[in-house]
PDB file of C-alpha atoms and ligand atoms in Angstrom:
ATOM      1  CA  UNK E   4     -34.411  57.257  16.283  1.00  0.00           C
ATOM      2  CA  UNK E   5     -35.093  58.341  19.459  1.00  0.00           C
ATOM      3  CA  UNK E   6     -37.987  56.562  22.508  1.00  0.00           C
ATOM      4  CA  UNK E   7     -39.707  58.699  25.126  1.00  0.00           C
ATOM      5  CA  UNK E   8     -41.987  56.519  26.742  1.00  0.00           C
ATOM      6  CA  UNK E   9     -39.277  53.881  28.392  1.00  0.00           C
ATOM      7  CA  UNK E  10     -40.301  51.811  32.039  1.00  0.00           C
ATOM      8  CA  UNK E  11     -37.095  50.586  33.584  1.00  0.00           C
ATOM      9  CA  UNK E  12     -37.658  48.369  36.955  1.00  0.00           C
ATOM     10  CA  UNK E  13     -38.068  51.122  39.430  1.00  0.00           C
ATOM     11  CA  UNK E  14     -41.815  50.351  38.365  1.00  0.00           C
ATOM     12  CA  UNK E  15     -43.152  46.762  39.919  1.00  0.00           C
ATOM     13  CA  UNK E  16     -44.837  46.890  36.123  1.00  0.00           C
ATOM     14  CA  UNK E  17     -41.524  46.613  33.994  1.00  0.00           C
ATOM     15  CA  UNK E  18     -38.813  44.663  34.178  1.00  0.00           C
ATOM     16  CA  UNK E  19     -34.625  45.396  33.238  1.00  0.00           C
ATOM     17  CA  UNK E  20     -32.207  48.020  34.263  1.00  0.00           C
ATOM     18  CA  UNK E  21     -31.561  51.191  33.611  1.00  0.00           C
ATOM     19  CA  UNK E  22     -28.190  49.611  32.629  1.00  0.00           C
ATOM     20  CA  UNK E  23     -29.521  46.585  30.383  1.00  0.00           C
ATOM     21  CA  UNK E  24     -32.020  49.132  28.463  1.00  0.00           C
ATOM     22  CA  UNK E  25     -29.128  51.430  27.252  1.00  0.00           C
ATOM     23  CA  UNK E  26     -27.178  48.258  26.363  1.00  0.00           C
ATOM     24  CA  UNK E  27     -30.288  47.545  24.180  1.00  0.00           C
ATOM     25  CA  UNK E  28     -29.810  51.441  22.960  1.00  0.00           C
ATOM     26  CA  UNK E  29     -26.564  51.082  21.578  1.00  0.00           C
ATOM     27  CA  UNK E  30     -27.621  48.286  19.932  1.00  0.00           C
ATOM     28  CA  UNK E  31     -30.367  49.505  18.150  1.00  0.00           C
ATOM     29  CA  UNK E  32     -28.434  52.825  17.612  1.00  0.00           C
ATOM     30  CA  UNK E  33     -30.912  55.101  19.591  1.00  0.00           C
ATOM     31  CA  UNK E  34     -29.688  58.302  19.527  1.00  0.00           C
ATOM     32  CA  UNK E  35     -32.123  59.462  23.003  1.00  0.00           C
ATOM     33  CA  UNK E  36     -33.702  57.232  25.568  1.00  0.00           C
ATOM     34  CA  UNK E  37     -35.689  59.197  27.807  1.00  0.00           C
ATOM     35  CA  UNK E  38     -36.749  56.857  30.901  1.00  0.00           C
ATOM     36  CA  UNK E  39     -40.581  57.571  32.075  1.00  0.00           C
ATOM     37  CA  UNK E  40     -40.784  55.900  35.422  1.00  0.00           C
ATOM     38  CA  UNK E  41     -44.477  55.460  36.953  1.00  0.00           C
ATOM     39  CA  UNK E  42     -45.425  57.894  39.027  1.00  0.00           C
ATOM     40  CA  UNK E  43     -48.771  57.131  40.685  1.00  0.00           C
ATOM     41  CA  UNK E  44     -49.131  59.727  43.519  1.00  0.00           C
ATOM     42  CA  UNK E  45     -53.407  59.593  43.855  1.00  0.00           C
ATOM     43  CA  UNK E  46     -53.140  58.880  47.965  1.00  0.00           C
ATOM     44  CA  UNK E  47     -56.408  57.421  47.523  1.00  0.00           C
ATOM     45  CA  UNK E  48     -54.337  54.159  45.615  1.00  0.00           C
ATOM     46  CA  UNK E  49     -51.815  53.980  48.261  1.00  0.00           C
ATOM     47  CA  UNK E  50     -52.707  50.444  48.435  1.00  0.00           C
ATOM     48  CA  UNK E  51     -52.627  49.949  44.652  1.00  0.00           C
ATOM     49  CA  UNK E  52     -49.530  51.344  43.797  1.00  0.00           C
ATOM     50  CA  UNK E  53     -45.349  51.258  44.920  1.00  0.00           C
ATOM     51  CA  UNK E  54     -42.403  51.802  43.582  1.00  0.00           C
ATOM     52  CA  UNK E  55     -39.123  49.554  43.610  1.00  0.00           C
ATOM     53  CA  UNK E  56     -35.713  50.490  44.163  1.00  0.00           C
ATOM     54  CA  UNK E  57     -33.262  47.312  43.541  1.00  0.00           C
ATOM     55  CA  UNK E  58     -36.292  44.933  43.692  1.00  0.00           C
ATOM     56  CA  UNK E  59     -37.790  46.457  47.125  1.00  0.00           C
ATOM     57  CA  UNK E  60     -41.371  47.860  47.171  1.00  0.00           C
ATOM     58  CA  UNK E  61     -41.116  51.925  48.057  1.00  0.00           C
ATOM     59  CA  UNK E  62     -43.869  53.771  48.650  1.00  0.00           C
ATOM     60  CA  UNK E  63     -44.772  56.414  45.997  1.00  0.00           C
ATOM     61  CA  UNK E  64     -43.668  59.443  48.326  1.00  0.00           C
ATOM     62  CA  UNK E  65     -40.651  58.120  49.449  1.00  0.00           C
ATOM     63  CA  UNK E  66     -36.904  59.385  48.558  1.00  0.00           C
ATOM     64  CA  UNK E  67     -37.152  56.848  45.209  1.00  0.00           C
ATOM     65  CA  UNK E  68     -35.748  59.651  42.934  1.00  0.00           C
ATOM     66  CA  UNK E  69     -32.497  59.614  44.328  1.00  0.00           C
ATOM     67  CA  UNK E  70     -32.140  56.200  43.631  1.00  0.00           C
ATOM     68  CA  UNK E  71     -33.461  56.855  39.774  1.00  0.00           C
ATOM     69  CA  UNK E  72     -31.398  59.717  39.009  1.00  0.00           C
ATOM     70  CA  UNK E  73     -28.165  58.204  40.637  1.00  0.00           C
ATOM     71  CA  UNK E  74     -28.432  55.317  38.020  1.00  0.00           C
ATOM     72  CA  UNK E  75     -29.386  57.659  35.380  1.00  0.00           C
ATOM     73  CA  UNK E  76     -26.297  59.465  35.898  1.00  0.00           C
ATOM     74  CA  UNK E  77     -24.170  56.300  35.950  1.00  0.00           C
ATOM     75  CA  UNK E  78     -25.712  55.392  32.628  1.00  0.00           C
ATOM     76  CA  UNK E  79     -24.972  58.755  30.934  1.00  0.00           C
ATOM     77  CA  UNK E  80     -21.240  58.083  32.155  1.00  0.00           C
ATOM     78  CA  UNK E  81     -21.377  54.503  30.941  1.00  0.00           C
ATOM     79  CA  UNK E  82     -23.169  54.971  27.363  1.00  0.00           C
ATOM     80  CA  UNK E  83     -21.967  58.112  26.081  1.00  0.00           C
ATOM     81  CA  UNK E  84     -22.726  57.427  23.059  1.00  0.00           C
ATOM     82  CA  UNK E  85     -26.756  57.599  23.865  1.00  0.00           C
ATOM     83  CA  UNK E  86     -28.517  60.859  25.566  1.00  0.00           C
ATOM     84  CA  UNK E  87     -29.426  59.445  28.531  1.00  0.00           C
ATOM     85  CA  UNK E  88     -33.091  61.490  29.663  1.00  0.00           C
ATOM     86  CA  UNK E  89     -34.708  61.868  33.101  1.00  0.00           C
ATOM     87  CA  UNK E  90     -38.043  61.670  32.816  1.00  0.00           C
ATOM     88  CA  UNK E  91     -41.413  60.462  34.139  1.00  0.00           C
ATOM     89  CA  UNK E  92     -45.002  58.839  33.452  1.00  0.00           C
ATOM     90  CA  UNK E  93     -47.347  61.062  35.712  1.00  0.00           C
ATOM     91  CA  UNK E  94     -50.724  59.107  36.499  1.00  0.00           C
ATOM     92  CA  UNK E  95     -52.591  62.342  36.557  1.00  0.00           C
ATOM     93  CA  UNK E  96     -56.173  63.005  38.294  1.00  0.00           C
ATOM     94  CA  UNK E  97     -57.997  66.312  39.076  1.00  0.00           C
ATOM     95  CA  UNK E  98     -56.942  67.267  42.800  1.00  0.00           C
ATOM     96  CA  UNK E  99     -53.728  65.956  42.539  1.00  0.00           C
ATOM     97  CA  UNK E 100     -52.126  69.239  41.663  1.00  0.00           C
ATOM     98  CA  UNK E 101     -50.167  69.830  44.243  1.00  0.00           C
ATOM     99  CA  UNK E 102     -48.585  66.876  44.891  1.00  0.00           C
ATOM    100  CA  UNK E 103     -47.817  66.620  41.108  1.00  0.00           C
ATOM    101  CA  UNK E 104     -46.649  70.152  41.435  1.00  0.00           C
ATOM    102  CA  UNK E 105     -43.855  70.184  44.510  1.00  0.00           C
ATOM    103  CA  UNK E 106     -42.895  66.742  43.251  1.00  0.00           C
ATOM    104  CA  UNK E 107     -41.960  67.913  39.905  1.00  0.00           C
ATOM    105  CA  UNK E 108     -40.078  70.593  41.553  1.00  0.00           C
ATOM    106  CA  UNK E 109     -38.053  69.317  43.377  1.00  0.00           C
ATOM    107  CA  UNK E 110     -36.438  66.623  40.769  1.00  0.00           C
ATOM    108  CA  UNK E 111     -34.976  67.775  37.570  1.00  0.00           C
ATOM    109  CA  UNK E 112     -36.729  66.317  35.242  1.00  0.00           C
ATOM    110  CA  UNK E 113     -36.041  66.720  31.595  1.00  0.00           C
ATOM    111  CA  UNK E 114     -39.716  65.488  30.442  1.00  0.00           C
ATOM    112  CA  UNK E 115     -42.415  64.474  32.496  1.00  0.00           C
ATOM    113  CA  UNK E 116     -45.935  62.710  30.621  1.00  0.00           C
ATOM    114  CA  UNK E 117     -49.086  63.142  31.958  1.00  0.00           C
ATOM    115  CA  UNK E 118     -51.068  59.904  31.351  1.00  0.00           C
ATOM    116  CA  UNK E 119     -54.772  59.546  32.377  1.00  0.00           C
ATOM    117  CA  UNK E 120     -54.530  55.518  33.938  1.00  0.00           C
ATOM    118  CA  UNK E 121     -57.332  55.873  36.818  1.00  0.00           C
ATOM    119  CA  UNK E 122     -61.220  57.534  36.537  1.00  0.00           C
ATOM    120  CA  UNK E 123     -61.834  58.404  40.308  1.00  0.00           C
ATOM    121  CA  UNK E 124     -59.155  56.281  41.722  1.00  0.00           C
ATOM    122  CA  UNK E 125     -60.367  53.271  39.639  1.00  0.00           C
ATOM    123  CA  UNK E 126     -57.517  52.081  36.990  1.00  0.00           C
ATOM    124  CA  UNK E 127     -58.825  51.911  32.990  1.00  0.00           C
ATOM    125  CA  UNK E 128     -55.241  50.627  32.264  1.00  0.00           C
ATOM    126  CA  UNK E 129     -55.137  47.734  34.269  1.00  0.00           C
ATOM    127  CA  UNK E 130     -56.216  44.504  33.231  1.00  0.00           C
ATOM    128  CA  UNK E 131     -55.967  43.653  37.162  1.00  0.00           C
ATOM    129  CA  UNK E 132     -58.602  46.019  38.286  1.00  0.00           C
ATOM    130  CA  UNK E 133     -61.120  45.627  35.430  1.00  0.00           C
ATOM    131  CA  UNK E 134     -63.460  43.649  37.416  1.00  0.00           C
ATOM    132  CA  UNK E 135     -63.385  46.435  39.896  1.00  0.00           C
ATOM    133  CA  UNK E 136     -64.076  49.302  36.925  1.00  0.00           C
ATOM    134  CA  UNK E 137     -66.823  47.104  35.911  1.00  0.00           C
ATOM    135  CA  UNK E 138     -68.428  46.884  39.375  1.00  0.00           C
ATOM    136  CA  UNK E 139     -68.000  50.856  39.713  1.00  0.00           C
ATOM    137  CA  UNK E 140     -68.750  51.830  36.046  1.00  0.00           C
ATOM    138  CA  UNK E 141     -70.866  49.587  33.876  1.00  0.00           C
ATOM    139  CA  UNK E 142     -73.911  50.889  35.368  1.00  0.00           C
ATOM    140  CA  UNK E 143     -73.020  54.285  34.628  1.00  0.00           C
ATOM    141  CA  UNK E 144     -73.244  53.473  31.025  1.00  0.00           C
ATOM    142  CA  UNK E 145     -70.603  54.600  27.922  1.00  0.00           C
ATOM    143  CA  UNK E 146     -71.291  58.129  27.182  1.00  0.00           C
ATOM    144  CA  UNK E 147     -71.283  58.793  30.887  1.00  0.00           C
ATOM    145  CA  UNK E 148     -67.393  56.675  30.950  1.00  0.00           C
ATOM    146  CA  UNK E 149     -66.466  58.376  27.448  1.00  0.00           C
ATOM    147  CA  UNK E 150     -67.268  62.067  28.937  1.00  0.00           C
ATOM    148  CA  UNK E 151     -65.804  61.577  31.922  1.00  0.00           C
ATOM    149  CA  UNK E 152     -62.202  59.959  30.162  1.00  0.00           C
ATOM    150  CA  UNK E 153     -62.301  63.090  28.167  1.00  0.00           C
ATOM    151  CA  UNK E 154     -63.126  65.922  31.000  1.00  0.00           C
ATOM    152  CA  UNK E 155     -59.835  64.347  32.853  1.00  0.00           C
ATOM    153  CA  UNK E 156     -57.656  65.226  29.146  1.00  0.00           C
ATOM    154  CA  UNK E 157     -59.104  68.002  29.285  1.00  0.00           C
ATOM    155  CA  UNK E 158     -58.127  69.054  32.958  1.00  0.00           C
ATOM    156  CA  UNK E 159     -54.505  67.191  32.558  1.00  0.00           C
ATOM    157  CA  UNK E 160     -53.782  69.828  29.754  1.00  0.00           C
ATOM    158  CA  UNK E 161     -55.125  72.594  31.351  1.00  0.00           C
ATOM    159  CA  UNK E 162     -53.084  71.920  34.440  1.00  0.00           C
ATOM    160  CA  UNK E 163     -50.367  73.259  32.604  1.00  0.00           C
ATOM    161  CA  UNK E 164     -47.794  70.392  34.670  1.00  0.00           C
ATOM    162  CA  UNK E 165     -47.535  67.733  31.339  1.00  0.00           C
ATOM    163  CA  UNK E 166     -45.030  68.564  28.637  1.00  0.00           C
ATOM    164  CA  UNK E 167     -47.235  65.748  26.930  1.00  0.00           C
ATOM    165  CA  UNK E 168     -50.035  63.361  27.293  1.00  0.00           C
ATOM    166  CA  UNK E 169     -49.209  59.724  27.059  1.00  0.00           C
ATOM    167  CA  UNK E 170     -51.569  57.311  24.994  1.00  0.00           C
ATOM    168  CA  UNK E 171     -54.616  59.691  24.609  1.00  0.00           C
ATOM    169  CA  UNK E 172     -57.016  57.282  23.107  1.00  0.00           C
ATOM    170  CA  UNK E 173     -55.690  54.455  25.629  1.00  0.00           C
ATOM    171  CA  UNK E 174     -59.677  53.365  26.687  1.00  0.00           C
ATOM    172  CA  UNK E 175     -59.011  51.120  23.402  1.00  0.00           C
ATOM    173  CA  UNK E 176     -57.132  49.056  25.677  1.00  0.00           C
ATOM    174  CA  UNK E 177     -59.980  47.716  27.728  1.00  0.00           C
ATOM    175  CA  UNK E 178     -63.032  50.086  27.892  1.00  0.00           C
ATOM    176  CA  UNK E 179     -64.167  50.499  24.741  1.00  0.00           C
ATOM    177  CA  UNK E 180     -64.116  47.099  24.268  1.00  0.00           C
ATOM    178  CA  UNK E 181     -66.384  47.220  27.172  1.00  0.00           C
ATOM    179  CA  UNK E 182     -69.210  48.890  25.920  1.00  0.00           C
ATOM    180  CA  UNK E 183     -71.392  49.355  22.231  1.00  0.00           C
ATOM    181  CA  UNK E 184     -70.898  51.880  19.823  1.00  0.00           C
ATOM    182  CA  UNK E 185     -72.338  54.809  21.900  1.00  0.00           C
ATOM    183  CA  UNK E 186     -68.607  54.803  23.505  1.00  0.00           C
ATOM    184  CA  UNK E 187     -66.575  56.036  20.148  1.00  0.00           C
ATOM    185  CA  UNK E 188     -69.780  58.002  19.041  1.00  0.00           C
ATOM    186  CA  UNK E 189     -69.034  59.961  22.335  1.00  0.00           C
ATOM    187  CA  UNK E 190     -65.407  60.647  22.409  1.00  0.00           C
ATOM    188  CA  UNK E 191     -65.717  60.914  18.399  1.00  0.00           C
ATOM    189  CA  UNK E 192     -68.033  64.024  19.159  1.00  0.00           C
ATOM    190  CA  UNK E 193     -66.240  64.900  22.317  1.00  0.00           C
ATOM    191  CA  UNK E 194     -62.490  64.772  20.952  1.00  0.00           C
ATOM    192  CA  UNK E 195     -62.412  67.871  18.679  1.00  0.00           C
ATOM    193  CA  UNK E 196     -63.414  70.181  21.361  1.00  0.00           C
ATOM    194  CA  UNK E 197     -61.088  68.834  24.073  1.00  0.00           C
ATOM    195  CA  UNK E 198     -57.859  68.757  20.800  1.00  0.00           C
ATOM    196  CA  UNK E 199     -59.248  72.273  20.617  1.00  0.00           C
ATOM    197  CA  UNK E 200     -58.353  72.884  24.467  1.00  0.00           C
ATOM    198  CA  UNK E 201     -54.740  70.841  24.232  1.00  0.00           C
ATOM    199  CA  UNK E 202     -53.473  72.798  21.428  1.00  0.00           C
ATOM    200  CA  UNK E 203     -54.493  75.974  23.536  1.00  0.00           C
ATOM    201  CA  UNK E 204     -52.910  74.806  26.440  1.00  0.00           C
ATOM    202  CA  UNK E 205     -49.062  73.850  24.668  1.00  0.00           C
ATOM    203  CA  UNK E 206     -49.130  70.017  25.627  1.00  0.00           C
ATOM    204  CA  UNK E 207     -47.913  68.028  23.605  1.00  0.00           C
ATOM    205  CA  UNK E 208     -49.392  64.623  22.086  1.00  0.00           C
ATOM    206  CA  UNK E 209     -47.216  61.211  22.084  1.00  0.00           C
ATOM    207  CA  UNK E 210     -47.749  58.655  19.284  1.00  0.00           C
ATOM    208  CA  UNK E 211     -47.203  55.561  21.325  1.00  0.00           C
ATOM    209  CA  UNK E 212     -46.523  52.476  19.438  1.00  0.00           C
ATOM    210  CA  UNK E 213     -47.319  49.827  22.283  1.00  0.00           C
ATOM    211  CA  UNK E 214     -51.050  49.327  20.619  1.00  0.00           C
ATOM    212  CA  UNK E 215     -49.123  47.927  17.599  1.00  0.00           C
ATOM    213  CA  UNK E 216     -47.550  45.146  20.104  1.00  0.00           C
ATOM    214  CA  UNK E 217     -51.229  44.446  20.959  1.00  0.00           C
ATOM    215  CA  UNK E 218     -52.365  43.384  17.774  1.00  0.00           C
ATOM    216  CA  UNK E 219     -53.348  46.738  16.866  1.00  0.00           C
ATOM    217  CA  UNK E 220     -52.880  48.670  13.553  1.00  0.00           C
ATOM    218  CA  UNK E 221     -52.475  51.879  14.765  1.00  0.00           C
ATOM    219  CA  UNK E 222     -50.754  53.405  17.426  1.00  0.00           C
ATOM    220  CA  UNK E 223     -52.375  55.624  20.567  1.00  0.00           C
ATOM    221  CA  UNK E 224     -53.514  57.703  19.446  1.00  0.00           C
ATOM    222  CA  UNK E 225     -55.420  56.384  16.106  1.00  0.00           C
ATOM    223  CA  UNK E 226     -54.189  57.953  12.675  1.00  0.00           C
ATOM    224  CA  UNK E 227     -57.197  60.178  12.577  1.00  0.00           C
ATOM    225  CA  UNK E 228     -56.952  61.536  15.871  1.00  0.00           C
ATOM    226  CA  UNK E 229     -53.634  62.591  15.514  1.00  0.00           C
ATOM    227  CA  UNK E 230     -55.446  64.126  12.447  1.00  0.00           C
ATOM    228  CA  UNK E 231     -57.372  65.993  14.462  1.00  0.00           C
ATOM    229  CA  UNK E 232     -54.980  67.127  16.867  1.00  0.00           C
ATOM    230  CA  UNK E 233     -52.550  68.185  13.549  1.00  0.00           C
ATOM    231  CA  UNK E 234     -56.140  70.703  12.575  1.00  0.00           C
ATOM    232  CA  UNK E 235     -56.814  71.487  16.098  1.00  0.00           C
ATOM    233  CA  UNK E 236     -53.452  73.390  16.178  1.00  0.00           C
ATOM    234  CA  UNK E 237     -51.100  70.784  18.262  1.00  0.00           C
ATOM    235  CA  UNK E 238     -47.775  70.906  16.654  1.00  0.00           C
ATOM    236  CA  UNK E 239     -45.639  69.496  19.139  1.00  0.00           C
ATOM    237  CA  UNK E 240     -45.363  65.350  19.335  1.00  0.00           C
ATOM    238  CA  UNK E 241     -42.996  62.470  20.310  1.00  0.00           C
ATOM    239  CA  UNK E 242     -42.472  58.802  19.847  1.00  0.00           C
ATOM    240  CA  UNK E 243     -42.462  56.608  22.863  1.00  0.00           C
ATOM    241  CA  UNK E 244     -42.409  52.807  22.536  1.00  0.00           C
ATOM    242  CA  UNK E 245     -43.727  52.364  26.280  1.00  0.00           C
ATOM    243  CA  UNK E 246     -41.459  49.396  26.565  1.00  0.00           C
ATOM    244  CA  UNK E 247     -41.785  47.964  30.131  1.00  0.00           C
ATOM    245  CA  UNK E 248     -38.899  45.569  29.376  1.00  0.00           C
ATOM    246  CA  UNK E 249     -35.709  45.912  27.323  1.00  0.00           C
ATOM    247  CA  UNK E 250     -36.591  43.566  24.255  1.00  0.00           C
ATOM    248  CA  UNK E 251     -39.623  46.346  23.679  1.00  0.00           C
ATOM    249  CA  UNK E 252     -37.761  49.161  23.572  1.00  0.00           C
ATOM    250  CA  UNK E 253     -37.332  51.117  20.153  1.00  0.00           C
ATOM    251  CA  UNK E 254     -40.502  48.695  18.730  1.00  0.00           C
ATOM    252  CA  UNK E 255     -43.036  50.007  16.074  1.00  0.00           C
ATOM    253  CA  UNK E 256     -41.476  53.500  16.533  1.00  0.00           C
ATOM    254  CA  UNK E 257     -40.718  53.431  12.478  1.00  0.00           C
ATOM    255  CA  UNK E 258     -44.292  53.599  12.107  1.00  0.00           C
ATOM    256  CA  UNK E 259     -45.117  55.809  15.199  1.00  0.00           C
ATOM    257  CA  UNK E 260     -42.583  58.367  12.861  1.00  0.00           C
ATOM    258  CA  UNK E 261     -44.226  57.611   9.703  1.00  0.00           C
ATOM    259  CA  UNK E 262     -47.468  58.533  11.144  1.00  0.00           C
ATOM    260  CA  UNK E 263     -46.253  61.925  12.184  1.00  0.00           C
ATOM    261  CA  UNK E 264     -44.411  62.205   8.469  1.00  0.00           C
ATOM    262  CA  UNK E 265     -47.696  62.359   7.168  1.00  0.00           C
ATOM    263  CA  UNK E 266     -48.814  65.217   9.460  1.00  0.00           C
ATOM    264  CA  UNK E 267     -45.687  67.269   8.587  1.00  0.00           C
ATOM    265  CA  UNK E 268     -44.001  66.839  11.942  1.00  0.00           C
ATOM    266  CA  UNK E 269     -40.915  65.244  13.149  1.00  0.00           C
ATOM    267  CA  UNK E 270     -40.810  64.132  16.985  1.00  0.00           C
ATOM    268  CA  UNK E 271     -40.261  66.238  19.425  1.00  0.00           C
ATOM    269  CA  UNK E 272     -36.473  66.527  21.811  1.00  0.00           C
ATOM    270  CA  UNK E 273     -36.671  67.741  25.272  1.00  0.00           C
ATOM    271  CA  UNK E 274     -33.844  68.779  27.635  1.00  0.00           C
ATOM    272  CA  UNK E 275     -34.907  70.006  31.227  1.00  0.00           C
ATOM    273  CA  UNK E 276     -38.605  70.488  30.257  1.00  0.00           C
ATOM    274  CA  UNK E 277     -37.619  72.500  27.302  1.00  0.00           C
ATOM    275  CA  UNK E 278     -37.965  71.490  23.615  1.00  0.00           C
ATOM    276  CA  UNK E 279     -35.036  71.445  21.878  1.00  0.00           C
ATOM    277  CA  UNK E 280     -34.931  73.681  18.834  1.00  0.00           C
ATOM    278  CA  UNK E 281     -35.850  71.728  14.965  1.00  0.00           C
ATOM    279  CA  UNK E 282     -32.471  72.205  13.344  1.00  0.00           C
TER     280      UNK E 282
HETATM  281 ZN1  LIG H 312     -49.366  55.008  30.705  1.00  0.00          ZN
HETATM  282 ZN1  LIG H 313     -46.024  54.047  30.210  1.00  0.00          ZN
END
């Protein structure tokens, strides 16, 4: 089994070590952890979002990485017995480009996620900010939200900077909920076009079994979106748990792995931003 979606405590989200989630590895016999720190970089959020190094708040464009791959490193030498992956959880938004861009460059990742958490600066994923989505979005009404979520998948994959997109149908979290039917009536008309796009572009799609630990039955993305994406042409997908603390990691991924069994696909290996070969 492997996990690529994994939030050690360089995020002020998560919680445990670099250290004690390999320990938790070995003893679930993971054969890859791939760490996907948070990487907010929308300047606009400044005050929204940090990142901690050894419990102190960092900015988001500070020298962090050092800090991240050092421990990385020290865990490869410690757990050999576990491949031991650098990689990141992008918070991506059209305009940030760049930024995304020369950071990604200049730290060798070996698998970076592009995740859509923010419409216009405005988190969807945070159960903190809802009342402030509310006050800038309920007016706006659901097919207005639901196009807008899907012109940003859209962009993320045609950026080209994502090796895959995290949680795609993650407005189940608290959006949808939000609003009536009109919301899944729009991204159920909406999706096939934008799968149509993703499969064009390369990214790949993540099954991400963290709905499951919210009472959910199905993982991000629902069984028949990942349907969709399988007939839209997308053949490249991983398993990430999204554990933000050590006693997650690993959980629901069976079924995560079932669900791309069914679609004829095993999950996807990356070293240095390149998939490694199906032997
Ligand atoms: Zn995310
Ligand atoms: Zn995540």
């Amino acid at each position: 089994m492997i996990d690529y979606h994994v939030h050690p405590d360089f995020s002020p989200d998560a919680e445990g070590s670099i250290e004690a989630y390999c320990e938790r590895a070995v003893e679930l016999g993971l054969e890859e952890i791939c760490f996907t720190t948070h990487y907010e970089p929308d300047p606009a959020r400044r005050d929204y979002e940090e990142v901690r190094v050894n419990g102190r708040a960092q900015p988001v464009d500070s020298d962090w990485p050092d800090a991240y791959f050092a421990a990385l490193q020290a865990a490869r030498t410690k757990f050999p017995s576990v491949a031991v992956l650098a990689g990141v959880e992008v918070g991506y938004e059209p305009g940030l480009e760049g930024i995304i861009n020369d950071f990604l460059r200049r730290h060798p990742f070996d698998f970076v996620l592009g995740a859509i958490h923010c419409l216009d600066h405005v988190s969807i994923t945070s159960g903190d900010e809802l009342d402030r989505f509310k006050a800038e979005y309920m007016s706006r009404g659901p097919e207005f939200v639901a196009e807008h979520y899907l012109h940003h998948v859209r962009v993320a994959a045609g950026c080209q900077l994502f090796d895959f997109l995290a949680h795609l149908d993650i407005y189940r979290k608290y959006v949808e909920p939000l609003y009536d039917r009109r919301f899944g009536a729009t991204t159920d008309s909406g999706l096939p076009s934008v799968l149509d796009f993703v499969a064009e572009s390369g990214t790949g799609i993540e099954v991400n079994s963290s709905a499951l630990r919210r009472g959910n039955a199905e993982p991000y993305p629902a069984r028949r979106i990942l349907k969709l994406a399988s007939d839209a042409g997308v053949r490249v997908f991983t398993v990430g748990s999204d554990a933000h603390r050590p006693a997650d990691l690993g959980k629901g991924l069976e079924i995560a792995v079932q669900e791309l069994k069914e679609l004829g696909v095993e999950p996807a290996r990356f070293r240095t931003r390149k998939l490694v070969p199906a032997v």
